[in-house]
PDB file of C-alpha atoms and ligand atoms in Angstrom:
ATOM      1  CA  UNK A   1      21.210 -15.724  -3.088  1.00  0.00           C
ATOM      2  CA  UNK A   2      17.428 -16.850  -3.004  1.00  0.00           C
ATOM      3  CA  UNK A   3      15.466 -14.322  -4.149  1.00  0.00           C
ATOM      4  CA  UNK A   4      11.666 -13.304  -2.972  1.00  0.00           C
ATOM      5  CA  UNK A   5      10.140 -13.881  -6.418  1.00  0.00           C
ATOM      6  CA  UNK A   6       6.342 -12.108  -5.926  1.00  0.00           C
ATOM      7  CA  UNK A   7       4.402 -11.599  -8.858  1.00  0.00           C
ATOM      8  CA  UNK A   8       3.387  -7.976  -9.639  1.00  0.00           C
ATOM      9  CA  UNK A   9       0.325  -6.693  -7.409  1.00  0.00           C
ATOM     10  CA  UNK A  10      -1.630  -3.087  -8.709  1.00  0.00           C
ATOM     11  CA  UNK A  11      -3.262  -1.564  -5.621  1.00  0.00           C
ATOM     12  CA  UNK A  12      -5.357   1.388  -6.895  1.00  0.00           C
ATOM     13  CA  UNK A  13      -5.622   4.135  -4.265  1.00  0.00           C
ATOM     14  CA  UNK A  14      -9.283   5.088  -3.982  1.00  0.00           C
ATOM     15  CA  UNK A  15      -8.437   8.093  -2.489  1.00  0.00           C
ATOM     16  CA  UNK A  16      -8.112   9.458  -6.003  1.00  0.00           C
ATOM     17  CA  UNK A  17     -11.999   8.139  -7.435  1.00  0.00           C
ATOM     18  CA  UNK A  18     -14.682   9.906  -7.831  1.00  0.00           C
ATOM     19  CA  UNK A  19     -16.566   9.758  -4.106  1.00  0.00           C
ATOM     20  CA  UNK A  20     -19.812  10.462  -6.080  1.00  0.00           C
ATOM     21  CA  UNK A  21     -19.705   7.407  -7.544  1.00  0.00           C
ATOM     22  CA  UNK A  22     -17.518   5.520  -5.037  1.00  0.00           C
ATOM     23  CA  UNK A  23     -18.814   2.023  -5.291  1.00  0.00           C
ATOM     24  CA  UNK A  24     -19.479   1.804  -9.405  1.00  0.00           C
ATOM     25  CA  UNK A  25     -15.672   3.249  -9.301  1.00  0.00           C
ATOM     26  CA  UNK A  26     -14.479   0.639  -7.176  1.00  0.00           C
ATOM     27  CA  UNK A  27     -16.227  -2.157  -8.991  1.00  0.00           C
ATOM     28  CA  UNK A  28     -14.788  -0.918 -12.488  1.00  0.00           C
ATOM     29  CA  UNK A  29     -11.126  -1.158 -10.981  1.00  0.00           C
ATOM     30  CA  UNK A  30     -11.818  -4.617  -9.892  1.00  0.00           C
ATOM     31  CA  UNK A  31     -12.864  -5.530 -13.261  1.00  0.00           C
ATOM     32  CA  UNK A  32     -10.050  -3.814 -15.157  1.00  0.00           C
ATOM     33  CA  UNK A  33      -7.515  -5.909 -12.598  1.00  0.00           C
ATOM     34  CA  UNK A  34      -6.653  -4.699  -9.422  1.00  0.00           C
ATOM     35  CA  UNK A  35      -4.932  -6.955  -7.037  1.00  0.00           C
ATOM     36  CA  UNK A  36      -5.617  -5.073  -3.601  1.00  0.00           C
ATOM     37  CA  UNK A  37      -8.273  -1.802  -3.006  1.00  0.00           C
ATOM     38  CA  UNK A  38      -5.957   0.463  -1.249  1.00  0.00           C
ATOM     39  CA  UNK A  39      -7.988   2.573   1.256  1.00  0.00           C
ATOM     40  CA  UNK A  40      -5.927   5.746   2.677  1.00  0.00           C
ATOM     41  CA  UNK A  41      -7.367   6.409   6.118  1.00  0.00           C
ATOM     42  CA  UNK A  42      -5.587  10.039   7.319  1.00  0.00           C
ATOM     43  CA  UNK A  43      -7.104  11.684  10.506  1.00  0.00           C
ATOM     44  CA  UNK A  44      -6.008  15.199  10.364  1.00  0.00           C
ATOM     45  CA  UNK A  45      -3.686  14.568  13.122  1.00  0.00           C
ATOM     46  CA  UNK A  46      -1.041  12.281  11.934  1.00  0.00           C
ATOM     47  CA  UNK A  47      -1.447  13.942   8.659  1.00  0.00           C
ATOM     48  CA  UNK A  48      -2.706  16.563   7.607  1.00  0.00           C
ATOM     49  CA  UNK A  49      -6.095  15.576   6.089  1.00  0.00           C
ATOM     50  CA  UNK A  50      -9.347  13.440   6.870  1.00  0.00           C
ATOM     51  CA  UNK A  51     -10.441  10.503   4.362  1.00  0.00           C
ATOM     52  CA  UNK A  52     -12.498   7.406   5.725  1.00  0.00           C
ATOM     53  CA  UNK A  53     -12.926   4.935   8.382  1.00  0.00           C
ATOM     54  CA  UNK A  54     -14.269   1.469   8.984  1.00  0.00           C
ATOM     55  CA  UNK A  55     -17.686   2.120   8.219  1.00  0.00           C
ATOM     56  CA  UNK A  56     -16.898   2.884   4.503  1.00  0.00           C
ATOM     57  CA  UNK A  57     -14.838   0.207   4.382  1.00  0.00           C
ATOM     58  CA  UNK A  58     -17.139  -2.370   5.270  1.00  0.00           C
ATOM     59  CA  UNK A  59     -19.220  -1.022   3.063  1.00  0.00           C
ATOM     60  CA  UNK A  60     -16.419  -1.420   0.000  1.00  0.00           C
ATOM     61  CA  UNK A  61     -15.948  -4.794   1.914  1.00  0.00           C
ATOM     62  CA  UNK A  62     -19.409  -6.097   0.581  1.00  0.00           C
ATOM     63  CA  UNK A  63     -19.231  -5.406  -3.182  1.00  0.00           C
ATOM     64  CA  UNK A  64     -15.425  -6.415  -4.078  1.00  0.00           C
ATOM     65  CA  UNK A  65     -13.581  -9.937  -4.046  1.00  0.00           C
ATOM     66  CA  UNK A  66      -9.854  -8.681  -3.948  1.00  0.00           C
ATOM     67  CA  UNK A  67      -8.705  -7.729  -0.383  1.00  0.00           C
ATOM     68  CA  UNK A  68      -8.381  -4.359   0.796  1.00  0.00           C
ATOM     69  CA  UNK A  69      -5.265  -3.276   1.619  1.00  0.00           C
ATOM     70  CA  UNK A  70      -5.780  -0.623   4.695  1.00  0.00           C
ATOM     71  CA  UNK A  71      -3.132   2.351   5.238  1.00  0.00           C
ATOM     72  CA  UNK A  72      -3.730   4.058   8.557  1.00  0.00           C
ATOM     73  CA  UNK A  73      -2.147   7.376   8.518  1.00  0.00           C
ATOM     74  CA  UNK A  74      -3.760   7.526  11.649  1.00  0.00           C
ATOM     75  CA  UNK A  75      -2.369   7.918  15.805  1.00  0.00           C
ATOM     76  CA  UNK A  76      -2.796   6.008  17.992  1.00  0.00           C
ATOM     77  CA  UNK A  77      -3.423   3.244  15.867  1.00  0.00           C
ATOM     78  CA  UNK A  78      -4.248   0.211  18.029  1.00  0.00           C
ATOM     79  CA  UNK A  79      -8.116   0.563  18.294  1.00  0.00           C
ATOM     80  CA  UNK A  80      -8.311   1.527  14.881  1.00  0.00           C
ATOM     81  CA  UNK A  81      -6.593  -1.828  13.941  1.00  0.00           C
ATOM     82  CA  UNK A  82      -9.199  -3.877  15.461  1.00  0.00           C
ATOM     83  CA  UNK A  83     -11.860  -1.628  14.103  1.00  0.00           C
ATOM     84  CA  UNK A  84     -11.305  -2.049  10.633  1.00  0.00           C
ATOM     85  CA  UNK A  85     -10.396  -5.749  10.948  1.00  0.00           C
ATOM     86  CA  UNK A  86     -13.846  -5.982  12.119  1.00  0.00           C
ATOM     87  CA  UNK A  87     -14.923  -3.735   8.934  1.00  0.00           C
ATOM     88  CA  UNK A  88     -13.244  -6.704   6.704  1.00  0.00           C
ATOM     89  CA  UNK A  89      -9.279  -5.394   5.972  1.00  0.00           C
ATOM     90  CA  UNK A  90      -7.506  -8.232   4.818  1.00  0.00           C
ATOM     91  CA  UNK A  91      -4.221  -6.089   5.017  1.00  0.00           C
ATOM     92  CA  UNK A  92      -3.121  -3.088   7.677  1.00  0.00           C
ATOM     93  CA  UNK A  93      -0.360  -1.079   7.526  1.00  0.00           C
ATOM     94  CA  UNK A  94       0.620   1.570  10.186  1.00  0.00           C
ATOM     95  CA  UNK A  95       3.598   4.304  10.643  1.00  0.00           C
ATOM     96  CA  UNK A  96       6.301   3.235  12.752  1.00  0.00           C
ATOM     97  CA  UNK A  97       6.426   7.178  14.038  1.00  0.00           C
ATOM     98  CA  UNK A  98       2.312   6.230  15.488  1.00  0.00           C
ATOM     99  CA  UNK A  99       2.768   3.819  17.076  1.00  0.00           C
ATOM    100  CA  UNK A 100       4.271   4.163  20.797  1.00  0.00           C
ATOM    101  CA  UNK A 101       4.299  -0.387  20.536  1.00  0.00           C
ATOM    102  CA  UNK A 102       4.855  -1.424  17.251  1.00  0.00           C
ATOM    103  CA  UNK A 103       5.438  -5.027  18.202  1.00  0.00           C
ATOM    104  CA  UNK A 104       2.287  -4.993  20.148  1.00  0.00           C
ATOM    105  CA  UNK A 105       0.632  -3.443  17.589  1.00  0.00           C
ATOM    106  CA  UNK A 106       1.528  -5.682  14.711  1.00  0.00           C
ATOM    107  CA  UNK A 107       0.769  -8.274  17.141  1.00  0.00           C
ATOM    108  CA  UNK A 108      -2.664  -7.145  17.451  1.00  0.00           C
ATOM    109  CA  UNK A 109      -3.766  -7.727  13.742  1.00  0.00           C
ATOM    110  CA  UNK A 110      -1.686 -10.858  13.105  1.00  0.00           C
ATOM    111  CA  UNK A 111      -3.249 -12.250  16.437  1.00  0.00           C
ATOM    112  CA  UNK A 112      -6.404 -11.417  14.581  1.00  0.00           C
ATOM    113  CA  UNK A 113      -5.698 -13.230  11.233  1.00  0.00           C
ATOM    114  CA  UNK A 114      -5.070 -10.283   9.006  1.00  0.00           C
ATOM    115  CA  UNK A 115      -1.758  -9.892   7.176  1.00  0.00           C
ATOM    116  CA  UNK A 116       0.126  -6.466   8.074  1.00  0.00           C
ATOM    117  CA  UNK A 117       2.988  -4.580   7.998  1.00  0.00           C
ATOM    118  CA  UNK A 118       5.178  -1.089   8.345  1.00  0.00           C
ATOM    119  CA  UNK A 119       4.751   1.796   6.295  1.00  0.00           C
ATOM    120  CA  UNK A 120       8.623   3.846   6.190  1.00  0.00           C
ATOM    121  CA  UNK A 121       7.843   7.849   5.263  1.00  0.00           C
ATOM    122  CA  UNK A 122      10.492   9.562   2.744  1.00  0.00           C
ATOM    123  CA  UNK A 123      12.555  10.142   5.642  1.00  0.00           C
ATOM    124  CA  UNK A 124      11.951   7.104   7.926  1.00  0.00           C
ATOM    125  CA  UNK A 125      15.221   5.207   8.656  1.00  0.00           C
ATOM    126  CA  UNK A 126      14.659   1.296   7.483  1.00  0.00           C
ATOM    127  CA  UNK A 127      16.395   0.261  10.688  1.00  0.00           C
ATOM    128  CA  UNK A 128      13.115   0.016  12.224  1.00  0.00           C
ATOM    129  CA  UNK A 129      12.377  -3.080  10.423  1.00  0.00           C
ATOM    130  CA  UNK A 130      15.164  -5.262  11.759  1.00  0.00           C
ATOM    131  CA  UNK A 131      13.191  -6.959  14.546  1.00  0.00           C
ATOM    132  CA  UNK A 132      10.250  -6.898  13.609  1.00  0.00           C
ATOM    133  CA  UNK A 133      10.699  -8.924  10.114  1.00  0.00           C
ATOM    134  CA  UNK A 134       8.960 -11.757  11.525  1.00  0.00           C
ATOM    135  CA  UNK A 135       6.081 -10.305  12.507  1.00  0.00           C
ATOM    136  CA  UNK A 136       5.649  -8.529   8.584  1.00  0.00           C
ATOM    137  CA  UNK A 137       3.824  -9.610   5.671  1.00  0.00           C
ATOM    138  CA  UNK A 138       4.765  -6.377   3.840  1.00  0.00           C
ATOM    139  CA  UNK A 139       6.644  -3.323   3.891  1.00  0.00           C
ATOM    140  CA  UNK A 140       4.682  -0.139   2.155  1.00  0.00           C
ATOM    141  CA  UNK A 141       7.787   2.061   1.292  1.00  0.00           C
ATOM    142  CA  UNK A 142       6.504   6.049   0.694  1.00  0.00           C
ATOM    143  CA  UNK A 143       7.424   7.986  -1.878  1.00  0.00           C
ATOM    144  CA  UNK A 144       5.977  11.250  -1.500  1.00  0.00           C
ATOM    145  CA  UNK A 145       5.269  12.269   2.132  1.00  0.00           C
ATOM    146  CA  UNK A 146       1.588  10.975   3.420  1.00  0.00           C
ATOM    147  CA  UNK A 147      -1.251  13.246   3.509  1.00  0.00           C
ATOM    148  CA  UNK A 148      -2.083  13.780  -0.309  1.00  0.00           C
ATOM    149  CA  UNK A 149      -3.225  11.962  -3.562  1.00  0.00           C
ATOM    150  CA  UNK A 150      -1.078  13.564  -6.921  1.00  0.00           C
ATOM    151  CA  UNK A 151       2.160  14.020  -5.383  1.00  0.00           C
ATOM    152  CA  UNK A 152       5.652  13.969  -7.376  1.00  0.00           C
ATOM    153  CA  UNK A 153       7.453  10.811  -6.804  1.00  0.00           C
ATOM    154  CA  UNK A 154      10.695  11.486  -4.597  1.00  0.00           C
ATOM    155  CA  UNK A 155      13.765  10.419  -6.667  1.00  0.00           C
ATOM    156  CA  UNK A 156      15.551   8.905  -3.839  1.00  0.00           C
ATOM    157  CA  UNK A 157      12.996   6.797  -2.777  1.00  0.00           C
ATOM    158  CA  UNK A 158      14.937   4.535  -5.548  1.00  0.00           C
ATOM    159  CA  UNK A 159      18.136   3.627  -3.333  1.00  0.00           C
ATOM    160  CA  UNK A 160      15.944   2.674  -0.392  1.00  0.00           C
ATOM    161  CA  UNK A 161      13.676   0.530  -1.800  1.00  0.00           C
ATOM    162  CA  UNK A 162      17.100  -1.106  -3.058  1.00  0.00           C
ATOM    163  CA  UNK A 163      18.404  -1.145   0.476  1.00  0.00           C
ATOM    164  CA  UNK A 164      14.935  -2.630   2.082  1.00  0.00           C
ATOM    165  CA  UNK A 165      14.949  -5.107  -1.012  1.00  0.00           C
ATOM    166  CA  UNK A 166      18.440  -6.567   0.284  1.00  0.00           C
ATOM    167  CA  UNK A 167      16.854  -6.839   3.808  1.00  0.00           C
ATOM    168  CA  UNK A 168      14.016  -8.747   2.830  1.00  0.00           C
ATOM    169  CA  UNK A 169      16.022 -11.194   0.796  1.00  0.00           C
ATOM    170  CA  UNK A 170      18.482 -11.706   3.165  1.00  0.00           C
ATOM    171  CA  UNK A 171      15.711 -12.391   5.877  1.00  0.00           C
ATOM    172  CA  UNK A 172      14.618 -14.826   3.048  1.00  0.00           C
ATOM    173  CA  UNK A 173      17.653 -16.692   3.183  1.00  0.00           C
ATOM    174  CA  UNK A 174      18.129 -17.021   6.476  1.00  0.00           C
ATOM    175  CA  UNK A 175      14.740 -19.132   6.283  1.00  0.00           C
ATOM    176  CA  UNK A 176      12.208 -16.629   6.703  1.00  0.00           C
ATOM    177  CA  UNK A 177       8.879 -16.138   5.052  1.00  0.00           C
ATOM    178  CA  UNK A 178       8.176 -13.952   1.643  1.00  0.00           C
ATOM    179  CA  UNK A 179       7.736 -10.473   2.403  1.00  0.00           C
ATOM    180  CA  UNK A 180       5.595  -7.942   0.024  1.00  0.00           C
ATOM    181  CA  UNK A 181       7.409  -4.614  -1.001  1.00  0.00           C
ATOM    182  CA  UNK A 182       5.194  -1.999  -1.204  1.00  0.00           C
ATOM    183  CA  UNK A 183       5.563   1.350  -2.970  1.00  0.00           C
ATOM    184  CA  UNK A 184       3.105   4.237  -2.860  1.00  0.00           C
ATOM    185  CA  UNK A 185       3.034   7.691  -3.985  1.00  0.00           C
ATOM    186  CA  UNK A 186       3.307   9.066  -7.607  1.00  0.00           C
ATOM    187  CA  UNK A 187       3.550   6.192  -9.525  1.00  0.00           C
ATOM    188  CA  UNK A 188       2.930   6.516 -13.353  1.00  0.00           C
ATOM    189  CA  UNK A 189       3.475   4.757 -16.245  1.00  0.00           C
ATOM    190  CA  UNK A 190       6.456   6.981 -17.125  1.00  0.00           C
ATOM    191  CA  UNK A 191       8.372   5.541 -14.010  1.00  0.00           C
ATOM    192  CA  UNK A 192       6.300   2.109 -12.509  1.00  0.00           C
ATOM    193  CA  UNK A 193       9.540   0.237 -14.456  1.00  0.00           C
ATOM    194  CA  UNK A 194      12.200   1.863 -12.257  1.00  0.00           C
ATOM    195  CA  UNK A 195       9.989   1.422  -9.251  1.00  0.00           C
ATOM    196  CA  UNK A 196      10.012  -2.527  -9.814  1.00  0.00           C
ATOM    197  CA  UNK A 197      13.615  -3.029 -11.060  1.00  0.00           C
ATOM    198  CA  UNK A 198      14.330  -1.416  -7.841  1.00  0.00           C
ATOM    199  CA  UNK A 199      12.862  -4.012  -6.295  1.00  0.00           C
ATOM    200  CA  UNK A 200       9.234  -3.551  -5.871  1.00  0.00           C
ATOM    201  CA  UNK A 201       6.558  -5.762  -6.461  1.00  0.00           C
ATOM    202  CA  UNK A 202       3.359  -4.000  -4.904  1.00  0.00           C
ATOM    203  CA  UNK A 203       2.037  -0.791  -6.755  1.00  0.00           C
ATOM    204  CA  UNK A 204      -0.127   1.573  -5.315  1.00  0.00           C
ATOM    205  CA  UNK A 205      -1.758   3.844  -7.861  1.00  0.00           C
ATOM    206  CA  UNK A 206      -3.792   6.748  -7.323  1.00  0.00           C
ATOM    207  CA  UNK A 207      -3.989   9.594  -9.699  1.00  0.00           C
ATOM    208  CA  UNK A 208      -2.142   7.237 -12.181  1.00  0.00           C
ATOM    209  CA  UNK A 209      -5.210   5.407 -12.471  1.00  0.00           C
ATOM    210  CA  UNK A 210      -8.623   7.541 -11.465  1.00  0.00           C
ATOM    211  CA  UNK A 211      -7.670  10.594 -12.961  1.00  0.00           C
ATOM    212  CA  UNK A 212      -6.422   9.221 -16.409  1.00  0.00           C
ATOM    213  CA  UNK A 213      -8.063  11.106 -18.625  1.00  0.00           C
ATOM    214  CA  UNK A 214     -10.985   9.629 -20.039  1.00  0.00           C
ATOM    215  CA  UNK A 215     -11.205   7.266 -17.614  1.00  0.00           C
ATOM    216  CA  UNK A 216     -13.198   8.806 -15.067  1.00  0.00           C
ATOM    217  CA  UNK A 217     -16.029   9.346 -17.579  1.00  0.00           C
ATOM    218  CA  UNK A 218     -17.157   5.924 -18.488  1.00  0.00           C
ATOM    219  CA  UNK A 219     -15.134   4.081 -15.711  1.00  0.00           C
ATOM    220  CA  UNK A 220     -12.793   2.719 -18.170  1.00  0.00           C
ATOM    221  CA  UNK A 221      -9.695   1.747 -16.261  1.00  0.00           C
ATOM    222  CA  UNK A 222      -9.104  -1.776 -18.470  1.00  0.00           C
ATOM    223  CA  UNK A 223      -6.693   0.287 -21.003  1.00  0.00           C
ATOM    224  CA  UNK A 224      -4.685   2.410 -18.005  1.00  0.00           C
ATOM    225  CA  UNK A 225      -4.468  -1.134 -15.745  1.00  0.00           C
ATOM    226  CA  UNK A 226      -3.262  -2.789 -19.503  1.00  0.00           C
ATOM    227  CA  UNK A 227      -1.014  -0.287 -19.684  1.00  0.00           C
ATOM    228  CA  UNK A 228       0.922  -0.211 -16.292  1.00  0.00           C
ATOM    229  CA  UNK A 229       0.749  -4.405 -16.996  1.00  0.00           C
ATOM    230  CA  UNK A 230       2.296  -3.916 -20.038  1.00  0.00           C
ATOM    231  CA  UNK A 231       5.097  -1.962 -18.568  1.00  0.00           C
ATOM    232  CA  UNK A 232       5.828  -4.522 -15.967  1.00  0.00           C
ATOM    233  CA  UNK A 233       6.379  -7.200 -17.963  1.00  0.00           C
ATOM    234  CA  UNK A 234      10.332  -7.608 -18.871  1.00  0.00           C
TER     235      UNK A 234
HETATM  236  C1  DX5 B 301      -0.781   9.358   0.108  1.00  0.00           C
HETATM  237  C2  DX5 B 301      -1.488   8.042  -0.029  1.00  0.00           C
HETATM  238  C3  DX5 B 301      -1.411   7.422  -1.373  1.00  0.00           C
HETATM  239  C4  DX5 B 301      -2.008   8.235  -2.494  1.00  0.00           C
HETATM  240  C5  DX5 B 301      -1.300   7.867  -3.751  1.00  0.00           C
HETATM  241  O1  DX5 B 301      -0.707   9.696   1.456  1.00  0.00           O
HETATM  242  O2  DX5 B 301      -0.944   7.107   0.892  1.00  0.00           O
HETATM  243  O3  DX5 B 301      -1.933   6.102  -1.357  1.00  0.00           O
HETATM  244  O4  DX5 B 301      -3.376   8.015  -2.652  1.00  0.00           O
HETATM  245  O5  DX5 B 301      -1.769   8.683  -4.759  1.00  0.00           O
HETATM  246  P1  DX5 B 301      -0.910   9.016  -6.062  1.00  0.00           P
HETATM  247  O6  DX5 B 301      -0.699   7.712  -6.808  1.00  0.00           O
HETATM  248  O7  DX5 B 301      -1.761   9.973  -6.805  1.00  0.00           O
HETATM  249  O8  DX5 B 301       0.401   9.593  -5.610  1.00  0.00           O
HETATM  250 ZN1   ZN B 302      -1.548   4.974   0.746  1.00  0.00          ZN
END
């Protein structure tokens, strides 16, 4: 079976940095390595707490290179889509459970040239993906339920990124395009391993990476980000 070979992406979660010094933050995790910028927008309604919107992340738009990789915990989510294309998101991922179209709405942000994709909660059913592969550029599987930074990782998360894994290469086979697999929520050094012999190959990384201590102090993510590298490489 052809398999959807992806080279390792970090996404730090920002959600986790200091907001005092937001953009020097954001800056030092771009130097130490990161792939994507993931930026956690939550509304207080779809979950419950309240992080940023589309003017902030313009503003992280103009002083970083890598794209930023948007989660909207947010519903409804179609305006918002457009919104933060317009605020530069390269990438925007969305709840099934928020959206009342999810064709429609994927369609809205691929019709709009940015890459995007379904986010499955703990205990989202992966049957949600089947007709919609197409229209996916990743899949952002959770594992701890949305709302919070410093969560414990949910063991079972392990079998269904397994099971979504299978899905995606099969879809692969049958001639379709490469798919990202996402995983987000209490990932560590202790455990990133398991998460990518499961079959991941996108990390995000909140806590894991801003509050490592130390690091906060003089922004020094380069030996945390060498570490979680370190671990992915067998
Ligand atoms: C949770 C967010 C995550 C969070 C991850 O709702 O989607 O991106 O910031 O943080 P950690 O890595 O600390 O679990
Ligand atoms: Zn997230």
């Amino acid at each position: 079976m052809k398999k959807n070979k992806q080279s390792n992406f970090i996404a730090p979660s920002i959600l986790s940095a200091n907001f005092l010094s937001l953009g020097e933050e954001i800056v030092a995790v771009e130097k130490a390595g990161a792939d994507y910028i993931h930026f956690d927008v939550m509304d207080n309604h779809f979950v419950p707490n309240l992080t940023f919107g589309p003017l902030i992340c313009r503003a992280v738009r103009s002083i970083v290179e890598v794209p930023i990789d948007v989660h909207l915990m947010v519903s409804p989510v179609d305006r918002l889509i457009e919104d933060f294309i317009d605020a530069g998101a390269s990438i925007i991922t969305f709840h099934p459970e928020a959206s009342n179209h999810i064709d429609r709405s994927l369609s809205i942000a691929r019709d709009n040239g940015c890459k995007t994709g379904l986010v499955l909660n703990p205990a989202t059913p992966i049957n949600c993906l089947d007709w919609v592969l197409p229209k996916l550029d990743i899949i952002l599987i959770m594992s701890v339920n949305p709302g919070f930074g410093g969560q414990t990782f949910i063991e079972n998360t392990f079998s269904k990124i397994i099971a979504v894994r299978q899905k995606i290469d099969e879809f692969l086979n049958k001639g379709g395009h490469s798919i990202r697999l996402e995983v987000d929520g209490g990932i560590k050094v202790e455990n990133i391993q398991a998460v990518k012999r499961a079959g991941a190959d996108t990390f995000v990384i909140g806590s894991g990476i801003f509050n490592f201590p130390d690091a906060s102090q003089n922004l020094g993510y380069q030996k945390i980000m060498t570490d979680f590298r370190k671990a992915l490489e067998f």
